[in-house]
Amino acid sequence: MRKEQIRIILVDDHKLVRQSWKMLLENNPCMEVVADCENGTTAIEQAQKLSPDIILVDINMSPDNGFIITEKLVQMIPTLKIIGLSANNQPKYASRMMELGARGYLTKTSSLEEINHGINEVNEGRFYICNEIKKHLPPSE
């Protein structure tokens, strides 16, 4: 029996990036992108309407950045599983996202295999930080 697809909302202010991610993610038959949003306002509306399993949030956006969007989403829908997504591989970005309630952090340079793995981990209730960030974290974490 086939498992339910993981329903994903993409949040990134670059249309081309959203289209690319949608295509990449939907190559995996276990994943379905139910919405792609260019800003936090749309993301919040879509999250409330569609109840996704996962929301991938880009960090560097305006007017609201990924930190602000994550904080708002978590306050409104505490059960939501958010994964920060950024071109930035600074551990402090990942730490900040996790403090705000995100369940995972991937960089845009993570391999597709790792992205799929991270989404699955978070979907199953675990936390996930990509290897590129993990190698920069202090050993205690």
mmCIF file of C-alpha atoms in Angstrom:
data_model
loop_
_atom_site.group_PDB
_atom_site.id
_atom_site.type_symbol
_atom_site.label_atom_id
_atom_site.label_comp_id
_atom_site.label_asym_id
_atom_site.label_seq_id
_atom_site.Cartn_x
_atom_site.Cartn_y
_atom_site.Cartn_z
ATOM 1 C CA MET A 1 0.000 0.000 0.000
ATOM 2 C CA ARG A 2 1.338 3.413 -0.935
ATOM 3 C CA LYS A 3 1.863 5.930 1.814
ATOM 4 C CA GLU A 4 0.199 9.300 1.628
ATOM 5 C CA GLN A 5 2.241 11.847 -0.264
ATOM 6 C CA ILE A 6 4.083 14.456 1.767
ATOM 7 C CA ARG A 7 2.236 17.696 1.045
ATOM 8 C CA ILE A 8 4.631 20.633 0.740
ATOM 9 C CA ILE A 9 4.320 24.398 0.499
ATOM 10 C CA LEU A 10 7.296 26.278 -0.949
ATOM 11 C CA VAL A 11 7.974 29.839 0.174
ATOM 12 C CA ASP A 12 10.548 31.772 -1.839
ATOM 13 C CA ASP A 13 10.362 35.232 -3.365
ATOM 14 C CA HIS A 14 11.974 34.090 -6.628
ATOM 15 C CA LYS A 15 9.533 32.495 -9.029
ATOM 16 C CA LEU A 16 12.215 30.592 -10.920
ATOM 17 C CA VAL A 17 13.526 29.125 -7.668
ATOM 18 C CA ARG A 18 10.022 27.991 -6.672
ATOM 19 C CA GLN A 19 9.444 26.420 -10.082
ATOM 20 C CA SER A 20 12.785 24.599 -9.946
ATOM 21 C CA TRP A 21 12.161 23.297 -6.423
ATOM 22 C CA LYS A 22 8.659 22.181 -7.335
ATOM 23 C CA MET A 23 10.006 20.237 -10.293
ATOM 24 C CA LEU A 24 12.821 18.669 -8.260
ATOM 25 C CA LEU A 25 10.589 17.709 -5.337
ATOM 26 C CA GLU A 26 7.817 16.301 -7.496
ATOM 27 C CA ASN A 27 10.344 13.992 -9.186
ATOM 28 C CA ASN A 28 9.906 12.070 -5.951
ATOM 29 C CA PRO A 29 6.509 10.297 -6.150
ATOM 30 C CA CYS A 30 6.197 10.583 -2.348
ATOM 31 C CA MET A 31 6.054 14.383 -2.521
ATOM 32 C CA GLU A 32 3.485 16.819 -3.768
ATOM 33 C CA VAL A 33 3.917 20.590 -3.838
ATOM 34 C CA VAL A 34 0.435 21.864 -2.963
ATOM 35 C CA ALA A 35 1.330 25.569 -3.177
ATOM 36 C CA ASP A 36 4.224 27.849 -3.915
ATOM 37 C CA CYS A 37 4.183 31.257 -2.311
ATOM 38 C CA GLU A 38 6.239 34.356 -2.997
ATOM 39 C CA ASN A 39 5.795 35.892 0.464
ATOM 40 C CA GLY A 40 4.870 35.227 4.060
ATOM 41 C CA THR A 41 1.319 36.560 3.811
ATOM 42 C CA THR A 42 0.458 34.119 1.039
ATOM 43 C CA ALA A 43 2.290 31.317 2.861
ATOM 44 C CA ILE A 44 0.222 31.844 6.005
ATOM 45 C CA GLU A 45 -3.045 31.919 4.030
ATOM 46 C CA GLN A 46 -2.100 28.761 2.116
ATOM 47 C CA ALA A 47 -0.915 26.953 5.256
ATOM 48 C CA GLN A 48 -4.229 27.620 6.978
ATOM 49 C CA LYS A 49 -6.218 26.572 3.918
ATOM 50 C CA LEU A 50 -4.219 23.526 2.817
ATOM 51 C CA SER A 51 -2.779 22.071 6.054
ATOM 52 C CA PRO A 52 0.507 20.953 4.470
ATOM 53 C CA ASP A 53 2.832 18.422 6.067
ATOM 54 C CA ILE A 54 5.929 20.526 5.416
ATOM 55 C CA ILE A 55 6.662 24.145 4.594
ATOM 56 C CA LEU A 56 10.018 24.992 3.026
ATOM 57 C CA VAL A 57 10.810 28.612 3.856
ATOM 58 C CA ASP A 58 13.562 30.622 2.200
ATOM 59 C CA ILE A 59 15.402 32.826 4.703
ATOM 60 C CA ASN A 60 16.382 35.791 2.551
ATOM 61 C CA MET A 61 13.109 37.349 1.459
ATOM 62 C CA SER A 62 11.427 40.682 1.792
ATOM 63 C CA PRO A 63 9.388 42.330 3.194
ATOM 64 C CA ASP A 64 9.288 39.472 5.740
ATOM 65 C CA ASN A 65 12.302 37.191 5.932
ATOM 66 C CA GLY A 66 12.133 33.485 6.680
ATOM 67 C CA PHE A 67 12.676 34.062 10.391
ATOM 68 C CA ILE A 68 9.621 36.305 10.679
ATOM 69 C CA ILE A 69 7.486 33.981 8.550
ATOM 70 C CA THR A 70 8.543 30.924 10.572
ATOM 71 C CA GLU A 71 7.744 32.670 13.839
ATOM 72 C CA LYS A 72 4.271 33.711 12.606
ATOM 73 C CA LEU A 73 3.479 30.267 11.190
ATOM 74 C CA VAL A 74 4.552 28.443 14.350
ATOM 75 C CA GLN A 75 2.450 30.764 16.524
ATOM 76 C CA MET A 76 -0.609 30.213 14.354
ATOM 77 C CA ILE A 77 -0.179 26.504 13.613
ATOM 78 C CA PRO A 78 2.101 24.968 16.269
ATOM 79 C CA THR A 79 1.942 21.500 14.676
ATOM 80 C CA LEU A 80 3.355 22.784 11.394
ATOM 81 C CA LYS A 81 6.682 21.316 10.304
ATOM 82 C CA ILE A 82 8.873 24.034 8.854
ATOM 83 C CA ILE A 83 12.218 23.576 7.162
ATOM 84 C CA GLY A 84 14.422 26.613 6.640
ATOM 85 C CA LEU A 85 15.983 26.800 3.228
ATOM 86 C CA SER A 86 18.798 29.128 2.383
ATOM 87 C CA ALA A 87 21.781 29.766 0.197
ATOM 88 C CA ASN A 88 23.451 30.722 3.474
ATOM 89 C CA ASN A 89 25.394 27.958 5.189
ATOM 90 C CA GLN A 90 26.041 29.830 8.435
ATOM 91 C CA PRO A 91 25.180 27.671 11.465
ATOM 92 C CA LYS A 92 23.701 30.735 13.209
ATOM 93 C CA TYR A 93 20.959 30.870 10.560
ATOM 94 C CA ALA A 94 20.078 27.237 11.209
ATOM 95 C CA SER A 95 20.204 27.758 14.987
ATOM 96 C CA ARG A 96 17.943 30.803 14.752
ATOM 97 C CA MET A 97 15.404 28.934 12.603
ATOM 98 C CA MET A 98 15.337 26.056 15.092
ATOM 99 C CA GLU A 99 14.897 28.489 18.007
ATOM 100 C CA LEU A 100 11.877 29.933 16.220
ATOM 101 C CA GLY A 101 10.296 26.510 15.847
ATOM 102 C CA ALA A 102 11.542 25.180 12.529
ATOM 103 C CA ARG A 103 12.154 21.429 12.484
ATOM 104 C CA GLY A 104 14.891 21.400 9.895
ATOM 105 C CA TYR A 105 17.374 23.389 7.859
ATOM 106 C CA LEU A 106 18.673 22.741 4.360
ATOM 107 C CA THR A 107 20.930 24.785 2.152
ATOM 108 C CA LYS A 108 20.189 25.384 -1.500
ATOM 109 C CA THR A 109 23.408 23.531 -2.251
ATOM 110 C CA SER A 110 22.258 20.378 -0.423
ATOM 111 C CA SER A 111 22.010 17.396 -2.766
ATOM 112 C CA LEU A 112 18.549 16.371 -3.918
ATOM 113 C CA GLU A 113 19.062 13.098 -2.076
ATOM 114 C CA GLU A 114 19.762 14.985 1.153
ATOM 115 C CA ILE A 115 16.811 17.321 0.605
ATOM 116 C CA ASN A 116 14.472 14.342 0.161
ATOM 117 C CA HIS A 117 15.996 12.693 3.240
ATOM 118 C CA GLY A 118 15.635 15.878 5.311
ATOM 119 C CA ILE A 119 11.996 16.320 4.297
ATOM 120 C CA ASN A 120 11.261 12.683 5.195
ATOM 121 C CA GLU A 121 13.004 12.996 8.564
ATOM 122 C CA VAL A 122 11.075 16.132 9.500
ATOM 123 C CA ASN A 123 7.825 14.673 8.194
ATOM 124 C CA GLU A 124 8.300 11.699 10.520
ATOM 125 C CA GLY A 125 8.693 13.986 13.511
ATOM 126 C CA ARG A 126 12.467 14.223 13.725
ATOM 127 C CA PHE A 127 14.691 17.267 13.427
ATOM 128 C CA TYR A 128 17.087 17.565 10.508
ATOM 129 C CA ILE A 129 20.037 19.821 9.803
ATOM 130 C CA CYS A 130 21.916 19.294 6.551
ATOM 131 C CA ASN A 131 25.484 18.021 6.608
ATOM 132 C CA GLU A 132 26.901 21.272 5.240
ATOM 133 C CA ILE A 133 25.724 23.066 8.395
ATOM 134 C CA LYS A 134 26.319 20.189 10.802
ATOM 135 C CA LYS A 135 30.028 20.153 10.046
ATOM 136 C CA HIS A 136 30.224 23.804 11.187
ATOM 137 C CA LEU A 137 28.304 23.265 14.435
ATOM 138 C CA PRO A 138 30.128 22.894 17.733
ATOM 139 C CA PRO A 139 30.414 19.178 18.719
ATOM 140 C CA SER A 140 28.074 19.562 21.716
ATOM 141 C CA GLU A 141 24.989 19.955 19.518
#
